[in-house]
């Protein structure tokens, strides 16, 4: 295990097991549809890769990179760093996210996708930090509820590091910069 990790919160095995369940559920819920999974870069890449292996209906992947302006309100703006490659007009979209924290990012992205003409927008997230919610948004599919702790791994970073860890964990205190 990485020397900077204090403890593992969600193991690789737990993530795989949960991705199987969520993939199965999404396949059932969308069996007569053709969902476009929109992964928000960069954090949701490992989860997207794991989850879609267990979705056994036809689907597409898309990628978006957005950054919320600091201090933005729940209805605030997001800066689009990388936009979708295709139109999602009349499509059933599922946003794939690493973690829902305040919920501001997802609230804004979800509204943005509706404004692009999506028929439906749902959210699947690996992690949910309910205690930190500010924006009025709920994920439709949740991998794991976690306490109000800063986590790293399986896509989640601290200062762009640790995204490659195969589990979700908590950093040792001495690894945080001043
Ligand atoms: P929100 O708009 O506050 O919900 O922010 C969500 C984004 O903040 C996530 O996509 C992550 O990039 C980042 N984030 C929130 N909590 C954590 C954490 O515990 N570890 C790493 N990144 C986090
Ligand atoms: Mg993110």
PDB file of C-alpha atoms and ligand atoms in Angstrom:
ATOM      1  CA  UNK A   1       0.000   0.000   0.000  1.00  0.00           C
ATOM      2  CA  UNK A   2       1.105   3.576  -0.666  1.00  0.00           C
ATOM      3  CA  UNK A   3       3.108   4.849   2.321  1.00  0.00           C
ATOM      4  CA  UNK A   4       1.108   8.065   2.471  1.00  0.00           C
ATOM      5  CA  UNK A   5      -2.196   6.315   3.105  1.00  0.00           C
ATOM      6  CA  UNK A   6      -3.493   6.327   6.684  1.00  0.00           C
ATOM      7  CA  UNK A   7      -6.371   3.932   6.103  1.00  0.00           C
ATOM      8  CA  UNK A   8      -8.406   2.269   3.374  1.00  0.00           C
ATOM      9  CA  UNK A   9     -12.049   3.323   3.377  1.00  0.00           C
ATOM     10  CA  UNK A  10     -13.331   1.315   0.417  1.00  0.00           C
ATOM     11  CA  UNK A  11     -11.316  -1.596  -0.978  1.00  0.00           C
ATOM     12  CA  UNK A  12     -10.854  -2.547  -4.617  1.00  0.00           C
ATOM     13  CA  UNK A  13     -12.950  -5.683  -4.035  1.00  0.00           C
ATOM     14  CA  UNK A  14     -15.803  -3.647  -2.547  1.00  0.00           C
ATOM     15  CA  UNK A  15     -15.736  -1.255  -5.497  1.00  0.00           C
ATOM     16  CA  UNK A  16     -15.873  -4.099  -8.029  1.00  0.00           C
ATOM     17  CA  UNK A  17     -18.721  -5.775  -6.176  1.00  0.00           C
ATOM     18  CA  UNK A  18     -20.715  -2.533  -5.987  1.00  0.00           C
ATOM     19  CA  UNK A  19     -19.987  -1.649  -9.647  1.00  0.00           C
ATOM     20  CA  UNK A  20     -21.468  -5.027 -10.622  1.00  0.00           C
ATOM     21  CA  UNK A  21     -24.652  -4.283  -8.676  1.00  0.00           C
ATOM     22  CA  UNK A  22     -24.987  -0.755 -10.059  1.00  0.00           C
ATOM     23  CA  UNK A  23     -24.240  -1.910 -13.616  1.00  0.00           C
ATOM     24  CA  UNK A  24     -26.947  -4.548 -13.318  1.00  0.00           C
ATOM     25  CA  UNK A  25     -29.444  -2.058 -11.937  1.00  0.00           C
ATOM     26  CA  UNK A  26     -28.688   0.511 -14.665  1.00  0.00           C
ATOM     27  CA  UNK A  27     -29.001  -2.197 -17.328  1.00  0.00           C
ATOM     28  CA  UNK A  28     -32.469  -3.046 -15.999  1.00  0.00           C
ATOM     29  CA  UNK A  29     -33.593   0.561 -15.581  1.00  0.00           C
ATOM     30  CA  UNK A  30     -32.446   1.469 -19.105  1.00  0.00           C
ATOM     31  CA  UNK A  31     -33.269  -1.774 -20.890  1.00  0.00           C
ATOM     32  CA  UNK A  32     -35.460  -0.066 -23.494  1.00  0.00           C
ATOM     33  CA  UNK A  33     -33.222   3.000 -23.731  1.00  0.00           C
ATOM     34  CA  UNK A  34     -29.804   3.922 -25.045  1.00  0.00           C
ATOM     35  CA  UNK A  35     -27.983   5.802 -22.301  1.00  0.00           C
ATOM     36  CA  UNK A  36     -25.094   8.188 -22.876  1.00  0.00           C
ATOM     37  CA  UNK A  37     -22.726   7.958 -19.910  1.00  0.00           C
ATOM     38  CA  UNK A  38     -21.044  11.312 -19.399  1.00  0.00           C
ATOM     39  CA  UNK A  39     -17.942  11.018 -17.222  1.00  0.00           C
ATOM     40  CA  UNK A  40     -16.677  14.170 -15.581  1.00  0.00           C
ATOM     41  CA  UNK A  41     -12.911  14.367 -15.962  1.00  0.00           C
ATOM     42  CA  UNK A  42     -10.616  13.457 -14.438  1.00  0.00           C
ATOM     43  CA  UNK A  43     -11.801  11.837 -11.222  1.00  0.00           C
ATOM     44  CA  UNK A  44     -14.535   9.616 -12.593  1.00  0.00           C
ATOM     45  CA  UNK A  45     -12.391   7.731 -15.135  1.00  0.00           C
ATOM     46  CA  UNK A  46     -11.555   4.634 -13.016  1.00  0.00           C
ATOM     47  CA  UNK A  47     -15.167   4.344 -11.833  1.00  0.00           C
ATOM     48  CA  UNK A  48     -16.551   4.774 -15.361  1.00  0.00           C
ATOM     49  CA  UNK A  49     -14.188   2.062 -16.603  1.00  0.00           C
ATOM     50  CA  UNK A  50     -15.221  -0.310 -13.814  1.00  0.00           C
ATOM     51  CA  UNK A  51     -18.961   0.402 -14.007  1.00  0.00           C
ATOM     52  CA  UNK A  52     -19.445   0.114 -17.764  1.00  0.00           C
ATOM     53  CA  UNK A  53     -18.004  -3.407 -17.822  1.00  0.00           C
ATOM     54  CA  UNK A  54     -21.175  -4.463 -16.028  1.00  0.00           C
ATOM     55  CA  UNK A  55     -23.684  -2.560 -18.168  1.00  0.00           C
ATOM     56  CA  UNK A  56     -24.935  -5.108 -20.661  1.00  0.00           C
ATOM     57  CA  UNK A  57     -27.156  -2.932 -22.859  1.00  0.00           C
ATOM     58  CA  UNK A  58     -26.050  -0.688 -25.733  1.00  0.00           C
ATOM     59  CA  UNK A  59     -24.672   2.624 -24.490  1.00  0.00           C
ATOM     60  CA  UNK A  60     -22.159   5.334 -25.357  1.00  0.00           C
ATOM     61  CA  UNK A  61     -19.452   7.115 -23.401  1.00  0.00           C
ATOM     62  CA  UNK A  62     -18.813  10.842 -23.453  1.00  0.00           C
ATOM     63  CA  UNK A  63     -16.410  12.997 -21.452  1.00  0.00           C
ATOM     64  CA  UNK A  64     -16.682  16.474 -20.092  1.00  0.00           C
ATOM     65  CA  UNK A  65     -14.332  18.622 -18.075  1.00  0.00           C
ATOM     66  CA  UNK A  66     -15.805  21.470 -16.093  1.00  0.00           C
ATOM     67  CA  UNK A  67     -14.530  23.683 -13.335  1.00  0.00           C
ATOM     68  CA  UNK A  68     -16.843  25.448 -10.944  1.00  0.00           C
ATOM     69  CA  UNK A  69     -16.017  29.041 -10.250  1.00  0.00           C
ATOM     70  CA  UNK A  70     -14.928  29.439  -6.635  1.00  0.00           C
ATOM     71  CA  UNK A  71     -17.732  30.729  -4.483  1.00  0.00           C
ATOM     72  CA  UNK A  72     -20.333  29.885  -7.086  1.00  0.00           C
ATOM     73  CA  UNK A  73     -23.906  29.494  -5.886  1.00  0.00           C
ATOM     74  CA  UNK A  74     -25.849  26.337  -6.609  1.00  0.00           C
ATOM     75  CA  UNK A  75     -27.251  27.981  -9.721  1.00  0.00           C
ATOM     76  CA  UNK A  76     -23.838  29.395 -10.567  1.00  0.00           C
ATOM     77  CA  UNK A  77     -21.750  29.108 -13.684  1.00  0.00           C
ATOM     78  CA  UNK A  78     -19.310  26.390 -14.586  1.00  0.00           C
ATOM     79  CA  UNK A  79     -16.461  26.888 -16.977  1.00  0.00           C
ATOM     80  CA  UNK A  80     -16.457  24.198 -19.656  1.00  0.00           C
ATOM     81  CA  UNK A  81     -12.896  23.069 -20.258  1.00  0.00           C
ATOM     82  CA  UNK A  82     -13.871  20.164 -22.506  1.00  0.00           C
ATOM     83  CA  UNK A  83     -17.346  19.921 -23.943  1.00  0.00           C
ATOM     84  CA  UNK A  84     -19.242  16.863 -25.233  1.00  0.00           C
ATOM     85  CA  UNK A  85     -18.317  15.526 -28.676  1.00  0.00           C
ATOM     86  CA  UNK A  86     -21.898  14.863 -29.727  1.00  0.00           C
ATOM     87  CA  UNK A  87     -25.374  16.291 -29.392  1.00  0.00           C
ATOM     88  CA  UNK A  88     -27.385  14.876 -26.504  1.00  0.00           C
ATOM     89  CA  UNK A  89     -30.696  16.271 -27.685  1.00  0.00           C
ATOM     90  CA  UNK A  90     -33.500  13.873 -26.686  1.00  0.00           C
ATOM     91  CA  UNK A  91     -30.981  11.491 -25.127  1.00  0.00           C
ATOM     92  CA  UNK A  92     -31.084   9.728 -21.781  1.00  0.00           C
ATOM     93  CA  UNK A  93     -27.921  10.871 -20.059  1.00  0.00           C
ATOM     94  CA  UNK A  94     -26.238   9.431 -16.991  1.00  0.00           C
ATOM     95  CA  UNK A  95     -23.564  11.610 -15.407  1.00  0.00           C
ATOM     96  CA  UNK A  96     -20.743   9.553 -13.893  1.00  0.00           C
ATOM     97  CA  UNK A  97     -19.009  11.260 -10.990  1.00  0.00           C
ATOM     98  CA  UNK A  98     -16.345  10.274  -8.476  1.00  0.00           C
ATOM     99  CA  UNK A  99     -17.872  12.003  -5.456  1.00  0.00           C
ATOM    100  CA  UNK A 100     -20.792  14.260  -4.620  1.00  0.00           C
ATOM    101  CA  UNK A 101     -19.619  16.728  -2.026  1.00  0.00           C
ATOM    102  CA  UNK A 102     -21.440  20.091  -1.865  1.00  0.00           C
ATOM    103  CA  UNK A 103     -23.315  19.007  -4.987  1.00  0.00           C
ATOM    104  CA  UNK A 104     -22.696  22.307  -6.760  1.00  0.00           C
ATOM    105  CA  UNK A 105     -20.807  20.789  -9.690  1.00  0.00           C
ATOM    106  CA  UNK A 106     -23.489  18.218 -10.369  1.00  0.00           C
ATOM    107  CA  UNK A 107     -26.345  20.635  -9.985  1.00  0.00           C
ATOM    108  CA  UNK A 108     -24.812  22.960 -12.563  1.00  0.00           C
ATOM    109  CA  UNK A 109     -23.767  20.200 -14.966  1.00  0.00           C
ATOM    110  CA  UNK A 110     -27.150  18.560 -14.720  1.00  0.00           C
ATOM    111  CA  UNK A 111     -28.888  21.856 -15.579  1.00  0.00           C
ATOM    112  CA  UNK A 112     -26.413  22.408 -18.402  1.00  0.00           C
ATOM    113  CA  UNK A 113     -27.194  18.998 -19.912  1.00  0.00           C
ATOM    114  CA  UNK A 114     -30.928  19.690 -19.744  1.00  0.00           C
ATOM    115  CA  UNK A 115     -30.315  23.019 -21.462  1.00  0.00           C
ATOM    116  CA  UNK A 116     -28.575  21.075 -24.241  1.00  0.00           C
ATOM    117  CA  UNK A 117     -31.842  19.183 -24.759  1.00  0.00           C
ATOM    118  CA  UNK A 118     -31.286  15.945 -22.821  1.00  0.00           C
ATOM    119  CA  UNK A 119     -34.510  13.973 -22.327  1.00  0.00           C
ATOM    120  CA  UNK A 120     -33.413  12.778 -18.894  1.00  0.00           C
ATOM    121  CA  UNK A 121     -30.367  13.308 -16.719  1.00  0.00           C
ATOM    122  CA  UNK A 122     -29.490  10.924 -13.906  1.00  0.00           C
ATOM    123  CA  UNK A 123     -26.414  10.700 -11.741  1.00  0.00           C
ATOM    124  CA  UNK A 124     -24.260   7.760 -10.715  1.00  0.00           C
ATOM    125  CA  UNK A 125     -21.513   8.457  -8.208  1.00  0.00           C
ATOM    126  CA  UNK A 126     -18.892   6.235  -6.642  1.00  0.00           C
ATOM    127  CA  UNK A 127     -19.016   8.149  -3.350  1.00  0.00           C
ATOM    128  CA  UNK A 128     -21.506  10.376  -1.569  1.00  0.00           C
ATOM    129  CA  UNK A 129     -20.684  12.774   1.270  1.00  0.00           C
ATOM    130  CA  UNK A 130     -24.198  13.606   2.383  1.00  0.00           C
ATOM    131  CA  UNK A 131     -23.050  15.720   5.353  1.00  0.00           C
ATOM    132  CA  UNK A 132     -21.505  18.311   3.029  1.00  0.00           C
ATOM    133  CA  UNK A 133     -24.487  18.864   0.707  1.00  0.00           C
ATOM    134  CA  UNK A 134     -25.308  22.498  -0.096  1.00  0.00           C
ATOM    135  CA  UNK A 135     -26.985  22.323  -3.507  1.00  0.00           C
ATOM    136  CA  UNK A 136     -30.375  20.707  -3.913  1.00  0.00           C
ATOM    137  CA  UNK A 137     -29.270  17.618  -5.813  1.00  0.00           C
ATOM    138  CA  UNK A 138     -29.487  13.861  -5.245  1.00  0.00           C
ATOM    139  CA  UNK A 139     -27.530  11.121  -6.937  1.00  0.00           C
ATOM    140  CA  UNK A 140     -29.762   8.401  -8.397  1.00  0.00           C
ATOM    141  CA  UNK A 141     -27.175   5.656  -7.993  1.00  0.00           C
ATOM    142  CA  UNK A 142     -24.647   5.726  -5.164  1.00  0.00           C
ATOM    143  CA  UNK A 143     -21.686   3.416  -4.702  1.00  0.00           C
ATOM    144  CA  UNK A 144     -20.839   4.187  -1.082  1.00  0.00           C
ATOM    145  CA  UNK A 145     -21.868   6.701   1.560  1.00  0.00           C
ATOM    146  CA  UNK A 146     -18.759   8.066   3.255  1.00  0.00           C
ATOM    147  CA  UNK A 147     -18.220  10.287   6.300  1.00  0.00           C
ATOM    148  CA  UNK A 148     -17.084  13.898   6.000  1.00  0.00           C
ATOM    149  CA  UNK A 149     -13.430  13.093   5.413  1.00  0.00           C
ATOM    150  CA  UNK A 150     -11.157  14.071   2.536  1.00  0.00           C
ATOM    151  CA  UNK A 151     -10.502  10.945   0.484  1.00  0.00           C
ATOM    152  CA  UNK A 152      -8.087   9.971  -2.270  1.00  0.00           C
ATOM    153  CA  UNK A 153      -7.677   7.115  -4.723  1.00  0.00           C
ATOM    154  CA  UNK A 154      -9.723   5.392  -7.430  1.00  0.00           C
ATOM    155  CA  UNK A 155      -9.712   8.640  -9.389  1.00  0.00           C
ATOM    156  CA  UNK A 156      -9.814  11.059  -6.483  1.00  0.00           C
ATOM    157  CA  UNK A 157      -6.820  13.316  -6.050  1.00  0.00           C
ATOM    158  CA  UNK A 158      -5.049  15.549  -3.614  1.00  0.00           C
ATOM    159  CA  UNK A 159      -3.182  18.153  -5.654  1.00  0.00           C
ATOM    160  CA  UNK A 160      -3.490  15.862  -8.722  1.00  0.00           C
ATOM    161  CA  UNK A 161      -1.778  12.941  -6.959  1.00  0.00           C
ATOM    162  CA  UNK A 162      -3.080   9.546  -5.827  1.00  0.00           C
ATOM    163  CA  UNK A 163      -5.690   9.088  -8.586  1.00  0.00           C
ATOM    164  CA  UNK A 164      -3.996   5.787  -9.453  1.00  0.00           C
ATOM    165  CA  UNK A 165      -4.560   4.092  -6.092  1.00  0.00           C
ATOM    166  CA  UNK A 166      -6.815   1.042  -6.626  1.00  0.00           C
ATOM    167  CA  UNK A 167      -8.864   1.806  -3.473  1.00  0.00           C
ATOM    168  CA  UNK A 168     -10.396   4.819  -1.712  1.00  0.00           C
ATOM    169  CA  UNK A 169      -8.443   5.915   1.323  1.00  0.00           C
ATOM    170  CA  UNK A 170      -7.503   8.710   3.676  1.00  0.00           C
ATOM    171  CA  UNK A 171      -4.140  10.490   3.534  1.00  0.00           C
ATOM    172  CA  UNK A 172      -1.780  10.755   6.496  1.00  0.00           C
ATOM    173  CA  UNK A 173      -1.900  14.252   8.017  1.00  0.00           C
ATOM    174  CA  UNK A 174       1.761  14.925   7.263  1.00  0.00           C
ATOM    175  CA  UNK A 175       1.080  14.559   3.525  1.00  0.00           C
ATOM    176  CA  UNK A 176      -0.998  17.717   3.326  1.00  0.00           C
ATOM    177  CA  UNK A 177       0.854  20.830   2.276  1.00  0.00           C
ATOM    178  CA  UNK A 178       0.838  23.897   4.470  1.00  0.00           C
TER     179      UNK A 178
HETATM  180  P1  LIG B   1     -18.896  19.491  -5.314  1.00  0.00           P
HETATM  181  O1  LIG B   1     -19.283  20.439  -6.413  1.00  0.00           O
HETATM  182  O2  LIG B   1     -18.606  20.206  -4.038  1.00  0.00           O
HETATM  183  O3  LIG B   1     -19.879  18.383  -5.104  1.00  0.00           O
HETATM  184  O4  LIG B   1     -17.489  18.930  -5.728  1.00  0.00           O
HETATM  185  C1  LIG B   1     -17.284  17.732  -6.293  1.00  0.00           C
HETATM  186  C2  LIG B   1     -15.823  17.622  -6.689  1.00  0.00           C
HETATM  187  O5  LIG B   1     -14.951  18.052  -5.631  1.00  0.00           O
HETATM  188  C3  LIG B   1     -15.485  16.186  -6.965  1.00  0.00           C
HETATM  189  O6  LIG B   1     -15.718  15.854  -8.307  1.00  0.00           O
HETATM  190  C4  LIG B   1     -14.018  16.133  -6.602  1.00  0.00           C
HETATM  191  O7  LIG B   1     -13.231  16.516  -7.713  1.00  0.00           O
HETATM  192  C5  LIG B   1     -13.851  17.168  -5.511  1.00  0.00           C
HETATM  193  N1  LIG B   1     -13.878  16.551  -4.166  1.00  0.00           N
HETATM  194  C6  LIG B   1     -14.841  16.656  -3.241  1.00  0.00           C
HETATM  195  N2  LIG B   1     -14.547  15.945  -2.128  1.00  0.00           N
HETATM  196  C7  LIG B   1     -13.353  15.359  -2.370  1.00  0.00           C
HETATM  197  C8  LIG B   1     -12.500  14.470  -1.598  1.00  0.00           C
HETATM  198  O8  LIG B   1     -12.782  14.051  -0.455  1.00  0.00           O
HETATM  199  N3  LIG B   1     -11.362  14.078  -2.207  1.00  0.00           N
HETATM  200  C9  LIG B   1     -10.989  14.488  -3.443  1.00  0.00           C
HETATM  201  N4  LIG B   1     -11.751  15.304  -4.196  1.00  0.00           N
HETATM  202  C10 LIG B   1     -12.922  15.743  -3.669  1.00  0.00           C
HETATM  203 MG1  LIG B   2     -14.215  15.891  -9.917  1.00  0.00          MG
END
